[in-house]
Short mmCIF file of N, CA and C in Angstrom, two decimals:
data_model
loop_
_atom_site.label_atom_id
_atom_site.label_comp_id
_atom_site.label_asym_id
_atom_site.label_seq_id
_atom_site.Cartn_x
_atom_site.Cartn_y
_atom_site.Cartn_z
N UNK K 11 0.82 -1.19 0.00
CA UNK K 11 0.00 0.00 0.00
C UNK K 11 0.87 1.26 0.00
N UNK K 12 1.95 1.25 0.82
CA UNK K 12 2.83 2.41 0.87
C UNK K 12 3.49 2.65 -0.48
N UNK K 13 3.83 1.57 -1.17
CA UNK K 13 4.44 1.71 -2.50
C UNK K 13 3.48 2.35 -3.49
N UNK K 14 2.22 1.95 -3.43
CA UNK K 14 1.21 2.54 -4.31
C UNK K 14 1.02 4.02 -4.00
N UNK K 15 0.99 4.37 -2.72
CA UNK K 15 0.83 5.76 -2.31
C UNK K 15 2.02 6.60 -2.77
N UNK K 16 3.23 6.07 -2.60
CA UNK K 16 4.43 6.78 -3.03
C UNK K 16 4.44 6.96 -4.55
N UNK K 17 4.09 5.92 -5.28
CA UNK K 17 4.04 6.01 -6.74
C UNK K 17 3.01 7.04 -7.19
N UNK K 18 1.85 7.05 -6.54
CA UNK K 18 0.81 8.03 -6.88
C UNK K 18 1.29 9.44 -6.61
N UNK K 19 1.94 9.67 -5.47
CA UNK K 19 2.46 11.01 -5.15
C UNK K 19 3.50 11.46 -6.17
N UNK K 20 4.41 10.57 -6.53
CA UNK K 20 5.44 10.91 -7.52
C UNK K 20 4.79 11.25 -8.85
N UNK K 21 3.78 10.47 -9.24
CA UNK K 21 3.08 10.73 -10.50
C UNK K 21 2.40 12.10 -10.49
N UNK K 22 1.71 12.41 -9.39
CA UNK K 22 1.01 13.70 -9.29
C UNK K 22 1.99 14.85 -9.34
N UNK K 23 3.10 14.75 -8.62
CA UNK K 23 4.10 15.81 -8.61
C UNK K 23 4.71 15.97 -10.00
N UNK K 24 4.98 14.86 -10.68
CA UNK K 24 5.60 14.95 -12.01
C UNK K 24 4.64 15.54 -13.04
N UNK K 25 3.34 15.45 -12.81
CA UNK K 25 2.36 16.00 -13.75
C UNK K 25 2.14 17.49 -13.55
N UNK K 26 2.45 17.99 -12.36
CA UNK K 26 2.24 19.42 -12.14
C UNK K 26 3.32 20.21 -12.88
N UNK K 27 2.93 21.37 -13.37
CA UNK K 27 3.89 22.17 -14.12
C UNK K 27 4.05 23.53 -13.45
N UNK K 28 5.11 24.20 -13.82
CA UNK K 28 5.39 25.52 -13.29
C UNK K 28 4.42 26.51 -13.93
N UNK K 29 3.81 27.35 -13.12
CA UNK K 29 2.88 28.38 -13.58
C UNK K 29 3.56 29.74 -13.46
N UNK K 30 3.11 30.71 -14.25
CA UNK K 30 3.71 32.05 -14.21
C UNK K 30 3.58 32.66 -12.82
N UNK K 31 2.50 32.35 -12.10
CA UNK K 31 2.31 32.91 -10.76
C UNK K 31 3.36 32.42 -9.76
N UNK K 32 4.06 31.34 -10.09
CA UNK K 32 5.15 30.86 -9.23
C UNK K 32 6.28 31.87 -9.15
N UNK K 33 6.31 32.85 -10.07
CA UNK K 33 7.38 33.85 -10.13
C UNK K 33 6.95 35.19 -9.53
N UNK K 34 5.81 35.23 -8.85
CA UNK K 34 5.23 36.48 -8.36
C UNK K 34 6.20 37.30 -7.51
N UNK K 35 7.05 36.67 -6.75
CA UNK K 35 7.97 37.39 -5.85
C UNK K 35 9.33 37.67 -6.48
N UNK K 36 9.55 37.20 -7.69
CA UNK K 36 10.86 37.36 -8.33
C UNK K 36 11.05 38.78 -8.86
N UNK K 37 12.28 39.25 -8.78
CA UNK K 37 12.65 40.59 -9.23
C UNK K 37 13.66 40.48 -10.36
N UNK K 38 13.78 41.46 -11.22
CA UNK K 38 12.97 42.67 -11.31
C UNK K 38 11.59 42.36 -11.90
N UNK K 39 10.62 43.19 -11.57
CA UNK K 39 9.27 43.00 -12.08
C UNK K 39 9.27 43.25 -13.59
N UNK K 40 8.68 42.31 -14.32
CA UNK K 40 8.61 42.40 -15.78
C UNK K 40 7.36 43.19 -16.18
N UNK K 41 7.59 44.36 -16.76
CA UNK K 41 6.51 45.17 -17.32
C UNK K 41 6.71 45.20 -18.83
N UNK K 42 5.88 44.48 -19.59
CA UNK K 42 6.06 44.43 -21.04
C UNK K 42 6.12 45.82 -21.68
N UNK K 43 5.32 46.76 -21.17
CA UNK K 43 5.32 48.11 -21.73
C UNK K 43 6.66 48.82 -21.53
N UNK K 44 7.40 48.39 -20.54
CA UNK K 44 8.71 49.00 -20.29
C UNK K 44 9.81 48.27 -21.07
N UNK K 45 9.83 46.93 -20.96
CA UNK K 45 10.91 46.19 -21.62
C UNK K 45 10.77 46.26 -23.14
N UNK K 46 9.58 46.01 -23.65
CA UNK K 46 9.36 46.03 -25.09
C UNK K 46 9.08 47.46 -25.55
N UNK K 47 10.08 48.32 -25.38
CA UNK K 47 9.97 49.72 -25.80
C UNK K 47 11.35 50.16 -26.26
N UNK K 48 11.46 50.51 -27.53
CA UNK K 48 12.74 50.96 -28.07
C UNK K 48 13.38 49.90 -28.95
N UNK K 49 14.70 49.96 -29.01
CA UNK K 49 15.47 49.06 -29.86
C UNK K 49 15.95 47.86 -29.05
N UNK K 50 15.71 46.66 -29.58
CA UNK K 50 16.14 45.43 -28.93
C UNK K 50 16.86 44.55 -29.95
N UNK K 51 17.69 43.65 -29.44
CA UNK K 51 18.38 42.70 -30.31
C UNK K 51 18.29 41.32 -29.65
N UNK K 52 17.96 40.32 -30.46
CA UNK K 52 17.83 38.95 -29.96
C UNK K 52 18.88 38.06 -30.61
N UNK K 53 19.41 37.14 -29.82
CA UNK K 53 20.37 36.13 -30.30
C UNK K 53 19.83 34.78 -29.85
N UNK K 54 19.70 33.83 -30.80
CA UNK K 54 19.11 32.57 -30.40
C UNK K 54 19.48 31.39 -31.26
N UNK K 55 19.03 30.22 -30.79
CA UNK K 55 19.21 28.96 -31.52
C UNK K 55 17.87 28.25 -31.59
N UNK K 56 17.69 27.50 -32.67
CA UNK K 56 16.52 26.65 -32.86
C UNK K 56 17.01 25.22 -32.74
N UNK K 57 16.37 24.45 -31.85
CA UNK K 57 16.76 23.06 -31.64
C UNK K 57 15.66 22.14 -32.17
N UNK K 58 16.08 21.02 -32.76
CA UNK K 58 15.09 20.07 -33.26
C UNK K 58 14.58 19.20 -32.12
N UNK K 59 13.73 18.24 -32.44
CA UNK K 59 13.11 17.40 -31.42
C UNK K 59 14.12 16.56 -30.64
N UNK K 60 15.32 16.35 -31.20
CA UNK K 60 16.35 15.58 -30.52
C UNK K 60 17.26 16.46 -29.66
N UNK K 61 17.04 17.78 -29.69
CA UNK K 61 17.86 18.70 -28.92
C UNK K 61 19.06 19.25 -29.67
N UNK K 62 19.17 18.92 -30.96
CA UNK K 62 20.29 19.41 -31.77
C UNK K 62 20.00 20.85 -32.21
N UNK K 63 20.95 21.76 -31.95
CA UNK K 63 20.81 23.16 -32.36
C UNK K 63 21.06 23.25 -33.86
N UNK K 64 19.98 23.20 -34.63
CA UNK K 64 20.09 23.11 -36.09
C UNK K 64 20.23 24.46 -36.78
N UNK K 65 19.84 25.54 -36.11
CA UNK K 65 19.93 26.88 -36.70
C UNK K 65 20.21 27.89 -35.60
N UNK K 66 20.80 29.00 -36.01
CA UNK K 66 20.95 30.13 -35.09
C UNK K 66 20.47 31.38 -35.81
N UNK K 67 20.20 32.42 -35.04
CA UNK K 67 19.69 33.65 -35.65
C UNK K 67 20.04 34.86 -34.80
N UNK K 68 19.96 36.00 -35.46
CA UNK K 68 20.04 37.31 -34.81
C UNK K 68 18.80 38.06 -35.28
N UNK K 69 18.16 38.79 -34.37
CA UNK K 69 16.96 39.54 -34.75
C UNK K 69 17.05 40.96 -34.21
N UNK K 70 16.72 41.91 -35.07
CA UNK K 70 16.56 43.30 -34.65
C UNK K 70 15.08 43.52 -34.39
N UNK K 71 14.77 44.13 -33.25
CA UNK K 71 13.38 44.34 -32.87
C UNK K 71 13.16 45.81 -32.55
N UNK K 72 12.21 46.41 -33.24
CA UNK K 72 11.77 47.77 -32.92
C UNK K 72 10.44 47.62 -32.19
N UNK K 73 10.39 48.13 -30.95
CA UNK K 73 9.20 47.94 -30.13
C UNK K 73 8.70 49.27 -29.59
N UNK K 74 7.38 49.44 -29.62
CA UNK K 74 6.79 50.67 -29.10
C UNK K 74 5.35 50.41 -28.68
N UNK K 75 4.80 51.36 -27.93
CA UNK K 75 3.43 51.28 -27.45
C UNK K 75 2.70 52.56 -27.83
N UNK K 76 1.48 52.40 -28.28
CA UNK K 76 0.65 53.56 -28.62
C UNK K 76 -0.80 53.20 -28.31
N UNK K 77 -1.45 54.03 -27.53
CA UNK K 77 -2.86 53.83 -27.16
C UNK K 77 -3.10 52.44 -26.58
N UNK K 78 -2.16 51.96 -25.75
CA UNK K 78 -2.32 50.69 -25.07
C UNK K 78 -2.00 49.46 -25.89
N UNK K 79 -1.51 49.65 -27.11
CA UNK K 79 -1.16 48.52 -27.98
C UNK K 79 0.34 48.54 -28.25
N UNK K 80 0.98 47.42 -27.97
CA UNK K 80 2.41 47.29 -28.22
C UNK K 80 2.66 46.66 -29.58
N UNK K 81 3.65 47.19 -30.30
CA UNK K 81 4.05 46.64 -31.59
C UNK K 81 5.50 46.21 -31.49
N UNK K 82 5.77 44.95 -31.81
CA UNK K 82 7.14 44.43 -31.86
C UNK K 82 7.41 44.03 -33.29
N UNK K 83 8.23 44.81 -33.97
CA UNK K 83 8.56 44.57 -35.37
C UNK K 83 9.91 43.84 -35.40
N UNK K 84 9.87 42.53 -35.68
CA UNK K 84 11.06 41.68 -35.60
C UNK K 84 11.59 41.36 -36.99
N UNK K 85 12.90 41.56 -37.18
CA UNK K 85 13.58 41.20 -38.43
C UNK K 85 14.68 40.20 -38.10
N UNK K 86 14.47 38.95 -38.51
CA UNK K 86 15.41 37.87 -38.22
C UNK K 86 16.37 37.66 -39.39
N UNK K 87 17.57 37.23 -39.07
CA UNK K 87 18.50 36.72 -40.07
C UNK K 87 19.08 35.43 -39.52
N UNK K 88 18.78 34.32 -40.20
CA UNK K 88 19.26 33.01 -39.76
C UNK K 88 20.65 32.75 -40.31
N UNK K 89 21.37 31.82 -39.69
CA UNK K 89 22.75 31.54 -40.08
C UNK K 89 22.88 30.98 -41.49
N UNK K 90 21.79 30.47 -42.06
CA UNK K 90 21.83 29.99 -43.44
C UNK K 90 21.48 31.09 -44.45
N UNK K 91 21.32 32.33 -43.95
CA UNK K 91 21.03 33.46 -44.82
C UNK K 91 19.56 33.78 -44.99
N UNK K 92 18.67 32.95 -44.45
CA UNK K 92 17.23 33.20 -44.61
C UNK K 92 16.78 34.37 -43.74
N UNK K 93 16.17 35.38 -44.36
CA UNK K 93 15.57 36.45 -43.57
C UNK K 93 14.13 36.08 -43.21
N UNK K 94 13.63 36.63 -42.13
CA UNK K 94 12.25 36.37 -41.73
C UNK K 94 11.77 37.57 -40.92
N UNK K 95 10.51 37.90 -41.06
CA UNK K 95 9.95 39.00 -40.27
C UNK K 95 8.70 38.53 -39.55
N UNK K 96 8.44 39.18 -38.44
CA UNK K 96 7.21 38.93 -37.69
C UNK K 96 6.88 40.24 -36.98
N UNK K 97 5.63 40.65 -37.05
CA UNK K 97 5.19 41.84 -36.33
C UNK K 97 4.13 41.42 -35.33
N UNK K 98 4.48 41.52 -34.06
CA UNK K 98 3.57 41.19 -32.97
C UNK K 98 2.76 42.42 -32.58
N UNK K 99 1.54 42.19 -32.18
CA UNK K 99 0.70 43.22 -31.58
C UNK K 99 0.25 42.69 -30.22
N UNK K 100 0.58 43.44 -29.15
CA UNK K 100 0.22 43.06 -27.79
C UNK K 100 -0.80 44.04 -27.23
N UNK K 101 -1.85 43.53 -26.62
CA UNK K 101 -2.87 44.37 -25.99
C UNK K 101 -3.14 43.86 -24.59
N UNK K 102 -3.07 44.77 -23.62
CA UNK K 102 -3.37 44.37 -22.25
C UNK K 102 -4.87 44.12 -22.13
N UNK K 103 -5.24 43.08 -21.40
CA UNK K 103 -6.64 42.70 -21.29
C UNK K 103 -7.40 43.47 -20.21
N UNK K 104 -6.74 44.42 -19.54
CA UNK K 104 -7.43 45.25 -18.57
C UNK K 104 -7.25 44.82 -17.13
N UNK K 105 -6.72 43.64 -16.91
CA UNK K 105 -6.53 43.18 -15.54
C UNK K 105 -5.11 43.43 -15.03
N UNK K 106 -4.25 43.98 -15.88
CA UNK K 106 -2.89 44.30 -15.47
C UNK K 106 -1.91 43.16 -15.56
N UNK K 107 -2.38 41.94 -15.80
CA UNK K 107 -1.44 40.82 -15.81
C UNK K 107 -1.59 39.89 -17.02
N UNK K 108 -2.58 40.11 -17.86
CA UNK K 108 -2.72 39.26 -19.05
C UNK K 108 -2.81 40.13 -20.30
N UNK K 109 -2.35 39.53 -21.41
CA UNK K 109 -2.29 40.23 -22.68
C UNK K 109 -2.79 39.31 -23.78
N UNK K 110 -3.28 39.91 -24.85
CA UNK K 110 -3.59 39.18 -26.08
C UNK K 110 -2.48 39.50 -27.07
N UNK K 111 -2.09 38.50 -27.86
CA UNK K 111 -0.98 38.68 -28.80
C UNK K 111 -1.36 38.12 -30.16
N UNK K 112 -1.09 38.91 -31.21
CA UNK K 112 -1.34 38.46 -32.57
C UNK K 112 -0.13 38.77 -33.44
N UNK K 113 0.01 38.00 -34.51
CA UNK K 113 1.05 38.22 -35.52
C UNK K 113 0.58 37.55 -36.80
N UNK K 114 1.17 37.92 -37.92
CA UNK K 114 0.75 37.40 -39.22
C UNK K 114 0.82 35.90 -39.35
N UNK K 115 1.80 35.27 -38.71
CA UNK K 115 1.95 33.82 -38.81
C UNK K 115 1.47 33.09 -37.56
N UNK K 116 0.70 33.80 -36.74
CA UNK K 116 0.11 33.20 -35.54
C UNK K 116 -1.37 32.99 -35.82
N UNK K 117 -1.82 31.75 -35.62
CA UNK K 117 -3.23 31.42 -35.86
C UNK K 117 -4.05 31.83 -34.64
N UNK K 118 -5.05 32.65 -34.86
CA UNK K 118 -5.89 33.10 -33.76
C UNK K 118 -5.17 34.12 -32.90
N UNK K 119 -5.51 34.11 -31.61
CA UNK K 119 -4.96 35.07 -30.66
C UNK K 119 -4.19 34.30 -29.59
N UNK K 120 -2.94 34.71 -29.37
CA UNK K 120 -2.15 34.13 -28.30
C UNK K 120 -2.50 34.78 -26.98
N UNK K 121 -2.22 34.09 -25.89
CA UNK K 121 -2.49 34.64 -24.57
C UNK K 121 -1.20 34.67 -23.76
N UNK K 122 -1.00 35.80 -23.09
CA UNK K 122 0.19 35.97 -22.27
C UNK K 122 -0.23 36.33 -20.85
N UNK K 123 0.55 35.85 -19.89
CA UNK K 123 0.34 36.19 -18.48
C UNK K 123 1.67 36.62 -17.90
N UNK K 124 1.64 37.66 -17.07
CA UNK K 124 2.85 38.21 -16.47
C UNK K 124 2.73 38.12 -14.95
N UNK K 125 3.83 37.75 -14.30
CA UNK K 125 3.89 37.73 -12.85
C UNK K 125 5.35 37.80 -12.43
N UNK K 126 5.65 38.71 -11.51
CA UNK K 126 7.04 38.87 -11.07
C UNK K 126 7.94 39.20 -12.24
N UNK K 127 9.01 38.41 -12.41
CA UNK K 127 9.96 38.67 -13.50
C UNK K 127 9.67 37.83 -14.75
N UNK K 128 8.50 37.20 -14.81
CA UNK K 128 8.22 36.25 -15.89
C UNK K 128 7.00 36.64 -16.71
N UNK K 129 7.05 36.23 -17.98
CA UNK K 129 5.89 36.34 -18.88
C UNK K 129 5.81 35.03 -19.66
N UNK K 130 4.66 34.37 -19.60
CA UNK K 130 4.42 33.14 -20.34
C UNK K 130 3.42 33.46 -21.46
N UNK K 131 3.77 33.09 -22.68
CA UNK K 131 2.95 33.36 -23.86
C UNK K 131 2.68 32.05 -24.58
N UNK K 132 1.41 31.75 -24.80
CA UNK K 132 1.00 30.54 -25.52
C UNK K 132 0.29 30.93 -26.80
N UNK K 133 0.68 30.29 -27.92
CA UNK K 133 0.09 30.61 -29.20
C UNK K 133 0.31 29.46 -30.17
N UNK K 134 -0.37 29.51 -31.31
CA UNK K 134 -0.20 28.52 -32.38
C UNK K 134 0.48 29.23 -33.54
N UNK K 135 1.66 28.73 -33.91
CA UNK K 135 2.47 29.32 -34.97
C UNK K 135 2.37 28.48 -36.23
N UNK K 136 2.17 29.13 -37.36
CA UNK K 136 2.19 28.45 -38.66
C UNK K 136 3.59 28.57 -39.23
N UNK K 137 4.24 27.43 -39.44
CA UNK K 137 5.60 27.39 -39.98
C UNK K 137 5.51 26.96 -41.44
N UNK K 138 6.05 27.79 -42.32
CA UNK K 138 6.06 27.47 -43.75
C UNK K 138 7.20 26.50 -44.05
N UNK K 139 6.87 25.43 -44.78
CA UNK K 139 7.85 24.43 -45.20
C UNK K 139 7.91 24.43 -46.73
N UNK K 140 8.87 23.72 -47.28
CA UNK K 140 9.01 23.66 -48.74
C UNK K 140 7.76 23.08 -49.41
N UNK K 141 7.12 22.13 -48.75
CA UNK K 141 5.97 21.46 -49.36
C UNK K 141 4.65 21.77 -48.65
N UNK K 142 4.56 22.91 -47.99
CA UNK K 142 3.32 23.28 -47.30
C UNK K 142 3.62 24.01 -46.01
N UNK K 143 2.73 23.83 -45.05
CA UNK K 143 2.92 24.48 -43.75
C UNK K 143 2.46 23.55 -42.64
N UNK K 144 2.87 23.87 -41.44
CA UNK K 144 2.51 23.09 -40.27
C UNK K 144 2.20 24.06 -39.13
N UNK K 145 1.17 23.76 -38.36
CA UNK K 145 0.84 24.54 -37.17
C UNK K 145 1.40 23.83 -35.95
N UNK K 146 2.11 24.59 -35.11
CA UNK K 146 2.64 24.04 -33.87
C UNK K 146 2.21 24.93 -32.70
N UNK K 147 1.95 24.31 -31.58
CA UNK K 147 1.65 25.05 -30.35
C UNK K 147 2.98 25.48 -29.75
N UNK K 148 3.06 26.75 -29.33
CA UNK K 148 4.29 27.28 -28.76
C UNK K 148 4.03 27.72 -27.32
N UNK K 149 4.87 27.24 -26.42
CA UNK K 149 4.87 27.64 -25.02
C UNK K 149 6.12 28.49 -24.82
N UNK K 150 5.94 29.81 -24.82
CA UNK K 150 7.02 30.79 -24.72
C UNK K 150 7.15 31.21 -23.26
N UNK K 151 8.34 31.09 -22.69
CA UNK K 151 8.55 31.50 -21.30
C UNK K 151 9.71 32.48 -21.24
N UNK K 152 9.38 33.69 -20.81
CA UNK K 152 10.36 34.77 -20.77
C UNK K 152 10.66 35.14 -19.33
N UNK K 153 11.94 35.40 -19.05
CA UNK K 153 12.38 35.75 -17.70
C UNK K 153 13.26 36.99 -17.78
N UNK K 154 12.86 38.05 -17.09
CA UNK K 154 13.64 39.27 -17.06
C UNK K 154 14.78 39.09 -16.07
N UNK K 155 16.01 39.22 -16.56
CA UNK K 155 17.20 39.03 -15.73
C UNK K 155 17.59 40.35 -15.07
N UNK K 156 17.58 41.42 -15.85
CA UNK K 156 17.72 42.77 -15.32
C UNK K 156 16.90 43.68 -16.22
N UNK K 157 16.96 44.98 -16.01
CA UNK K 157 16.09 45.88 -16.76
C UNK K 157 16.27 45.80 -18.27
N UNK K 158 17.42 45.31 -18.74
CA UNK K 158 17.71 45.32 -20.17
C UNK K 158 18.04 43.96 -20.77
N UNK K 159 17.88 42.88 -20.01
CA UNK K 159 18.20 41.54 -20.52
C UNK K 159 17.07 40.57 -20.18
N UNK K 160 16.62 39.85 -21.20
CA UNK K 160 15.55 38.87 -21.05
C UNK K 160 16.02 37.54 -21.64
N UNK K 161 15.74 36.46 -20.93
CA UNK K 161 16.03 35.11 -21.42
C UNK K 161 14.69 34.48 -21.80
N UNK K 162 14.65 33.84 -22.97
CA UNK K 162 13.41 33.25 -23.47
C UNK K 162 13.66 31.80 -23.86
N UNK K 163 12.76 30.93 -23.43
CA UNK K 163 12.79 29.54 -23.88
C UNK K 163 11.40 29.20 -24.40
N UNK K 164 11.38 28.57 -25.56
CA UNK K 164 10.12 28.20 -26.19
C UNK K 164 10.14 26.72 -26.53
N UNK K 165 9.03 26.05 -26.24
CA UNK K 165 8.88 24.66 -26.64
C UNK K 165 7.75 24.61 -27.66
N UNK K 166 8.04 23.99 -28.81
CA UNK K 166 7.04 23.82 -29.87
C UNK K 166 6.54 22.38 -29.83
N UNK K 167 5.20 22.24 -29.89
CA UNK K 167 4.60 20.91 -29.83
C UNK K 167 3.61 20.72 -30.98
N UNK K 168 3.53 19.47 -31.42
CA UNK K 168 2.53 19.05 -32.40
C UNK K 168 1.82 17.85 -31.79
N UNK K 169 0.51 17.91 -31.67
CA UNK K 169 -0.28 16.85 -31.02
C UNK K 169 0.23 16.57 -29.61
N UNK K 170 0.72 17.62 -28.92
CA UNK K 170 1.20 17.49 -27.55
C UNK K 170 2.61 16.96 -27.41
N UNK K 171 3.24 16.59 -28.53
CA UNK K 171 4.59 16.02 -28.51
C UNK K 171 5.60 17.12 -28.86
N UNK K 172 6.66 17.30 -28.05
CA UNK K 172 7.67 18.31 -28.38
C UNK K 172 8.35 18.01 -29.72
N UNK K 173 8.39 19.04 -30.59
CA UNK K 173 9.02 18.88 -31.91
C UNK K 173 10.19 19.85 -32.10
N UNK K 174 10.39 20.76 -31.16
CA UNK K 174 11.49 21.71 -31.27
C UNK K 174 11.51 22.65 -30.10
N UNK K 175 12.58 23.41 -30.05
CA UNK K 175 12.79 24.35 -28.94
C UNK K 175 13.56 25.56 -29.47
N UNK K 176 13.28 26.71 -28.91
CA UNK K 176 14.02 27.92 -29.25
C UNK K 176 14.55 28.51 -27.95
N UNK K 177 15.83 28.82 -27.94
CA UNK K 177 16.45 29.49 -26.80
C UNK K 177 17.00 30.81 -27.30
N UNK K 178 16.71 31.90 -26.58
CA UNK K 178 17.23 33.19 -27.02
C UNK K 178 17.40 34.16 -25.87
N UNK K 179 18.23 35.14 -26.12
CA UNK K 179 18.45 36.26 -25.22
C UNK K 179 18.06 37.52 -25.96
N UNK K 180 17.30 38.39 -25.29
CA UNK K 180 16.96 39.68 -25.87
C UNK K 180 17.62 40.77 -25.04
N UNK K 181 18.32 41.66 -25.72
CA UNK K 181 18.99 42.78 -25.06
C UNK K 181 18.29 44.07 -25.50
N UNK K 182 17.93 44.88 -24.51
CA UNK K 182 17.25 46.16 -24.78
C UNK K 182 18.27 47.29 -24.73
N UNK K 183 18.17 48.19 -25.70
CA UNK K 183 19.03 49.36 -25.75
C UNK K 183 18.17 50.58 -25.40
N UNK K 184 18.12 50.95 -24.10
CA UNK K 184 17.17 51.96 -23.64
C UNK K 184 17.40 53.36 -24.19
N UNK K 185 18.59 53.65 -24.67
CA UNK K 185 18.88 54.99 -25.17
C UNK K 185 18.51 55.18 -26.63
N UNK K 186 18.05 54.12 -27.29
CA UNK K 186 17.68 54.21 -28.71
C UNK K 186 16.15 54.27 -28.80
N UNK K 187 15.64 55.36 -29.33
CA UNK K 187 14.19 55.52 -29.46
C UNK K 187 13.69 54.98 -30.79
N UNK K 188 12.47 54.49 -30.77
CA UNK K 188 11.81 53.94 -31.96
C UNK K 188 10.46 54.63 -32.09
N UNK K 189 10.10 55.01 -33.30
CA UNK K 189 8.78 55.63 -33.48
C UNK K 189 7.75 54.57 -33.84
N UNK K 190 6.57 54.71 -33.28
CA UNK K 190 5.49 53.76 -33.52
C UNK K 190 4.88 53.99 -34.90
N UNK K 191 4.44 52.91 -35.56
CA UNK K 191 3.73 53.07 -36.83
C UNK K 191 2.41 53.81 -36.59
N UNK K 192 2.00 54.56 -37.55
CA UNK K 192 0.75 55.35 -37.41
C UNK K 192 -0.46 54.50 -37.62
#
């Protein structure tokens, strides 16, 4: 009986996952309107389902807020020479801790939650392939290290199975101003 109880407890603990609210007391406090404002640069790697870092990239990000809507204009350059762009639109949902997120290659509306130094963003990304496209669920977890450095880890899943991972660092340049699109 004790063995069954121990096995059940281990199973329950292993099924629980880390929630954004677990970071409520962590500092510095992550305010998307503050961090995602101005000129940013991202450096990252894309890992396949086996954990192999198959690609790397650098991205220039111009970020600004106007009338409560944040725009993140991302220009990627991958190590194989492929350029890619994505323009995110973030809107606070009115409760101070959740946001809606959209982009051209994101299906529907992503949801983000902020607590302490963390922001978790969940969305469905459409990835273009040579012979079509594939939709993957993305679990984006961002952690503010200091006022100008953010670490991001993303897990991509298809049918609940991990198919890839993205690791990146975003550096904010607070002295460089960016103008918002009209």
